[in-house]
CSV table of N, CA and C in Angstrom, one decimal:
chain,number,residue,atom,x,y,z
A,1,ASN,N,97.0,105.2,128.2
A,1,ASN,CA,97.7,106.0,127.3
A,1,ASN,C,96.9,106.2,126.0
A,2,LYS,N,96.6,107.4,125.7
A,2,LYS,CA,95.7,107.7,124.6
A,2,LYS,C,96.3,107.3,123.2
A,3,ASP,N,97.6,107.1,123.1
A,3,ASP,CA,98.3,106.8,121.9
A,3,ASP,C,98.3,105.3,121.6
A,4,PHE,N,97.9,104.5,122.6
A,4,PHE,CA,98.1,103.0,122.5
A,4,PHE,C,97.4,102.5,121.2
A,5,HIS,N,96.2,103.0,120.9
A,5,HIS,CA,95.5,102.6,119.7
A,5,HIS,C,95.3,103.8,118.8
A,6,ALA,N,96.4,104.6,118.7
A,6,ALA,CA,96.3,105.8,117.9
A,6,ALA,C,96.1,105.5,116.5
A,7,PHE,N,95.2,106.3,115.8
A,7,PHE,CA,95.0,106.2,114.4
A,7,PHE,C,94.5,107.5,113.8
A,8,ASP,N,94.3,107.5,112.5
A,8,ASP,CA,93.8,108.6,111.8
A,8,ASP,C,94.4,109.9,112.2
A,9,THR,N,93.7,110.9,112.5
A,9,THR,CA,94.2,112.2,112.8
A,9,THR,C,95.2,112.3,114.0
A,10,LEU,N,94.9,111.5,115.0
A,10,LEU,CA,95.8,111.4,116.2
A,10,LEU,C,97.2,111.0,115.8
A,11,MET,N,97.3,110.0,115.0
A,11,MET,CA,98.6,109.5,114.5
A,11,MET,C,99.2,110.5,113.6
A,12,ALA,N,98.5,111.1,112.7
A,12,ALA,CA,99.0,112.1,111.8
A,12,ALA,C,99.5,113.3,112.5
A,13,GLU,N,98.8,113.7,113.6
A,13,GLU,CA,99.2,114.9,114.4
A,13,GLU,C,100.6,114.7,115.0
A,14,ASN,N,100.9,113.4,115.3
A,14,ASN,CA,102.2,113.1,115.9
A,14,ASN,C,103.4,113.5,114.9
A,15,PHE,N,103.1,113.5,113.6
A,15,PHE,CA,104.1,113.9,112.6
A,15,PHE,C,104.3,115.4,112.5
A,16,TYR,N,103.3,116.2,112.9
A,16,TYR,CA,103.3,117.6,112.6
A,16,TYR,C,104.5,118.3,113.3
A,17,ASN,N,105.0,117.8,114.4
A,17,ASN,CA,106.1,118.4,115.1
A,17,ASN,C,107.5,118.0,114.6
A,18,ILE,N,107.5,117.1,113.7
A,18,ILE,CA,108.8,116.7,113.1
A,18,ILE,C,109.4,117.7,112.3
A,19,ASP,N,110.7,118.0,112.5
A,19,ASP,CA,111.4,119.0,111.7
A,19,ASP,C,111.3,118.7,110.2
A,20,SER,N,111.2,119.8,109.4
A,20,SER,CA,111.1,119.5,108.0
A,20,SER,C,112.4,119.0,107.3
A,21,SER,N,113.5,119.1,108.1
A,21,SER,CA,114.7,118.5,107.5
A,21,SER,C,114.8,117.0,107.6
A,22,VAL,N,113.8,116.4,108.3
A,22,VAL,CA,113.7,115.0,108.4
A,22,VAL,C,113.0,114.5,107.1
A,23,ASN,N,113.6,113.6,106.3
A,23,ASN,CA,113.0,113.1,105.1
A,23,ASN,C,112.3,111.8,105.2
A,24,SER,N,112.7,111.0,106.2
A,24,SER,CA,112.1,109.7,106.3
A,24,SER,C,111.8,109.4,107.8
A,25,ILE,N,110.8,108.6,108.0
A,25,ILE,CA,110.4,108.2,109.3
A,25,ILE,C,110.1,106.7,109.3
A,26,LEU,N,110.6,106.0,110.3
A,26,LEU,CA,110.3,104.6,110.5
A,26,LEU,C,109.2,104.5,111.6
A,27,LEU,N,108.1,104.1,111.3
A,27,LEU,CA,107.0,104.0,112.2
A,27,LEU,C,106.8,102.5,112.6
A,28,ILE,N,106.9,102.2,113.9
A,28,ILE,CA,106.8,100.8,114.3
A,28,ILE,C,105.6,100.8,115.3
A,29,GLY,N,104.7,99.9,115.2
A,29,GLY,CA,103.5,99.9,116.0
A,29,GLY,C,102.8,98.6,115.9
A,30,HIS,N,101.5,98.7,116.2
A,30,HIS,CA,100.7,97.5,116.0
A,30,HIS,C,99.2,97.9,115.7
A,31,ASN,N,98.4,96.9,115.4
A,31,ASN,CA,97.1,97.1,115.0
A,31,ASN,C,96.1,97.3,116.2
A,32,PRO,N,95.0,97.9,115.9
A,32,PRO,CA,94.5,98.3,114.6
A,32,PRO,C,95.1,99.6,114.1
A,33,GLY,N,95.9,100.3,114.9
A,33,GLY,CA,96.4,101.6,114.5
A,33,GLY,C,97.1,101.7,113.2
A,34,LEU,N,98.0,100.8,113.0
A,34,LEU,CA,98.8,100.9,111.7
A,34,LEU,C,98.0,100.7,110.5
A,35,THR,N,97.1,99.7,110.5
A,35,THR,CA,96.2,99.5,109.4
A,35,THR,C,95.3,100.7,109.1
A,36,GLU,N,94.8,101.2,110.2
A,36,GLU,CA,93.9,102.4,110.0
A,36,GLU,C,94.7,103.6,109.5
A,37,PHE,N,95.9,103.8,110.0
A,37,PHE,CA,96.7,104.9,109.5
A,37,PHE,C,97.1,104.7,108.0
A,38,ILE,N,97.4,103.5,107.5
A,38,ILE,CA,97.7,103.2,106.1
A,38,ILE,C,96.4,103.6,105.3
A,39,ASN,N,95.3,103.2,105.7
A,39,ASN,CA,94.0,103.4,105.0
A,39,ASN,C,93.7,104.9,105.0
A,40,PHE,N,94.0,105.6,106.1
A,40,PHE,CA,93.7,107.0,106.3
A,40,PHE,C,94.6,107.9,105.4
A,41,SER,N,95.9,107.5,105.3
A,41,SER,CA,96.8,108.4,104.6
A,41,SER,C,97.2,107.9,103.2
A,42,THR,N,96.5,106.9,102.7
A,42,THR,CA,96.8,106.5,101.3
A,42,THR,C,95.5,106.1,100.6
A,43,ASP,N,95.6,105.7,99.4
A,43,ASP,CA,94.4,105.2,98.6
A,43,ASP,C,94.1,103.8,98.9
A,44,GLU,N,94.9,103.1,99.7
A,44,GLU,CA,94.8,101.7,100.0
A,44,GLU,C,93.5,101.5,100.8
A,45,ASN,N,93.0,100.3,100.7
A,45,ASN,CA,91.9,99.8,101.5
A,45,ASN,C,92.3,98.5,102.1
A,46,LEU,N,93.2,98.5,103.0
A,46,LEU,CA,93.8,97.3,103.6
A,46,LEU,C,93.0,96.8,104.7
A,47,PHE,N,92.7,95.5,104.6
A,47,PHE,CA,91.9,94.9,105.7
A,47,PHE,C,92.7,94.8,107.0
A,48,ASN,N,93.9,94.3,106.9
A,48,ASN,CA,94.7,94.1,108.1
A,48,ASN,C,96.2,94.0,107.7
A,49,LEU,N,97.0,94.8,108.3
A,49,LEU,CA,98.5,94.7,108.2
A,49,LEU,C,98.9,93.6,109.1
A,50,PRO,N,99.4,92.5,108.5
A,50,PRO,CA,99.8,91.4,109.4
A,50,PRO,C,101.0,91.7,110.2
A,51,THR,N,101.2,91.0,111.3
A,51,THR,CA,102.4,91.1,112.1
A,51,THR,C,103.7,91.0,111.2
A,52,THR,N,104.6,91.9,111.4
A,52,THR,CA,105.8,92.0,110.6
A,52,THR,C,105.6,92.5,109.1
A,53,GLY,N,104.4,92.9,108.8
A,53,GLY,CA,104.1,93.4,107.5
A,53,GLY,C,104.8,94.8,107.3
A,54,THR,N,105.3,95.1,106.1
A,54,THR,CA,106.0,96.3,105.9
A,54,THR,C,105.4,97.1,104.8
A,55,VAL,N,105.2,98.4,105.0
A,55,VAL,CA,104.6,99.3,104.0
A,55,VAL,C,105.5,100.5,103.9
A,56,ILE,N,105.9,100.9,102.7
A,56,ILE,CA,106.6,102.1,102.5
A,56,ILE,C,105.7,103.1,101.7
A,57,ILE,N,105.5,104.2,102.3
A,57,ILE,CA,104.6,105.3,101.8
A,57,ILE,C,105.4,106.5,101.5
A,58,GLU,N,105.2,107.0,100.3
A,58,GLU,CA,105.9,108.3,99.9
A,58,GLU,C,104.8,109.4,99.9
A,59,TYR,N,105.1,110.5,100.5
A,59,TYR,CA,104.2,111.6,100.6
A,59,TYR,C,104.8,112.8,99.8
A,60,PRO,N,104.0,113.4,99.0
A,60,PRO,CA,104.4,114.6,98.2
A,60,PRO,C,104.3,115.9,99.0
A,61,ILE,N,105.1,115.9,100.1
A,61,ILE,CA,105.0,117.1,101.0
A,61,ILE,C,106.5,117.5,101.3
A,62,GLU,N,106.6,118.8,101.7
A,62,GLU,CA,107.9,119.3,102.1
A,62,GLU,C,108.0,119.5,103.6
A,63,LYS,N,106.8,119.6,104.3
A,63,LYS,CA,106.8,119.7,105.7
A,63,LYS,C,105.8,118.7,106.2
A,64,TRP,N,106.1,118.0,107.3
A,64,TRP,CA,105.2,117.0,107.9
A,64,TRP,C,103.8,117.5,108.2
A,65,ILE,N,103.7,118.8,108.5
A,65,ILE,CA,102.4,119.3,108.9
A,65,ILE,C,101.5,119.3,107.7
A,66,GLU,N,102.0,119.1,106.5
A,66,GLU,CA,101.2,119.1,105.3
A,66,GLU,C,100.5,117.7,105.0
A,67,LEU,N,100.8,116.7,105.9
A,67,LEU,CA,100.2,115.4,105.8
A,67,LEU,C,98.7,115.6,105.8
A,68,GLU,N,98.1,115.1,104.8
A,68,GLU,CA,96.6,115.2,104.6
A,68,GLU,C,96.0,113.8,104.3
A,69,TYR,N,94.7,113.8,104.3
A,69,TYR,CA,94.0,112.6,103.9
A,69,TYR,C,94.4,112.1,102.5
A,70,VAL,N,94.7,110.9,102.3
A,70,VAL,CA,95.0,110.2,101.0
A,70,VAL,C,96.1,111.0,100.3
A,71,SER,N,97.1,111.4,101.0
A,71,SER,CA,98.2,112.1,100.4
A,71,SER,C,99.4,111.2,100.0
A,72,GLY,N,99.4,110.0,100.5
A,72,GLY,CA,100.6,109.2,100.3
A,72,GLY,C,100.4,108.2,99.2
A,73,LYS,N,101.5,107.7,98.6
A,73,LYS,CA,101.5,106.7,97.6
A,73,LYS,C,102.2,105.5,98.1
A,74,VAL,N,101.6,104.4,98.1
A,74,VAL,CA,102.3,103.2,98.6
A,74,VAL,C,103.3,102.8,97.6
A,75,LYS,N,104.6,102.7,98.0
A,75,LYS,CA,105.7,102.3,97.1
A,75,LYS,C,106.1,100.9,97.3
A,76,LEU,N,105.8,100.3,98.4
A,76,LEU,CA,106.1,98.9,98.7
A,76,LEU,C,105.2,98.4,99.8
A,77,MET,N,104.6,97.2,99.6
A,77,MET,CA,103.8,96.5,100.6
A,77,MET,C,104.2,95.0,100.6
A,78,LYS,N,104.8,94.6,101.7
A,78,LYS,CA,105.2,93.2,101.8
A,78,LYS,C,104.7,92.6,103.1
A,79,PHE,N,104.2,91.4,102.9
A,79,PHE,CA,103.6,90.6,104.0
A,79,PHE,C,104.5,89.4,104.3
A,80,PRO,N,104.5,88.9,105.5
A,80,PRO,CA,105.4,87.7,105.8
A,80,PRO,C,105.3,86.6,104.8
A,81,LYS,N,104.1,86.2,104.3
A,81,LYS,CA,103.9,85.1,103.4
A,81,LYS,C,104.6,85.4,102.1
A,82,GLN,N,104.9,86.6,101.8
A,82,GLN,CA,105.5,87.0,100.5
A,82,GLN,C,107.1,86.9,100.5
A,83,ILE,N,107.6,86.7,101.7
A,83,ILE,CA,109.1,86.7,101.9
A,83,ILE,C,109.6,85.3,101.9
């Protein structure tokens, strides 16, 4: 399955077909794809998103197809050791 370790543009392309009326997406996955996607789509330089780590990213877009490099702002990042 080519999406098993999806990251960067492959993961972003999965958002392009989401209807613009959808305001929020819950993305559940595993590494290395999630860490790479966070680094790809924000200004973060995260080494590793730990298991059960949570990141909320806000994108200044109106349509999901507008998702671009470093377009998101991390609003919350919590790791298991912080809870």
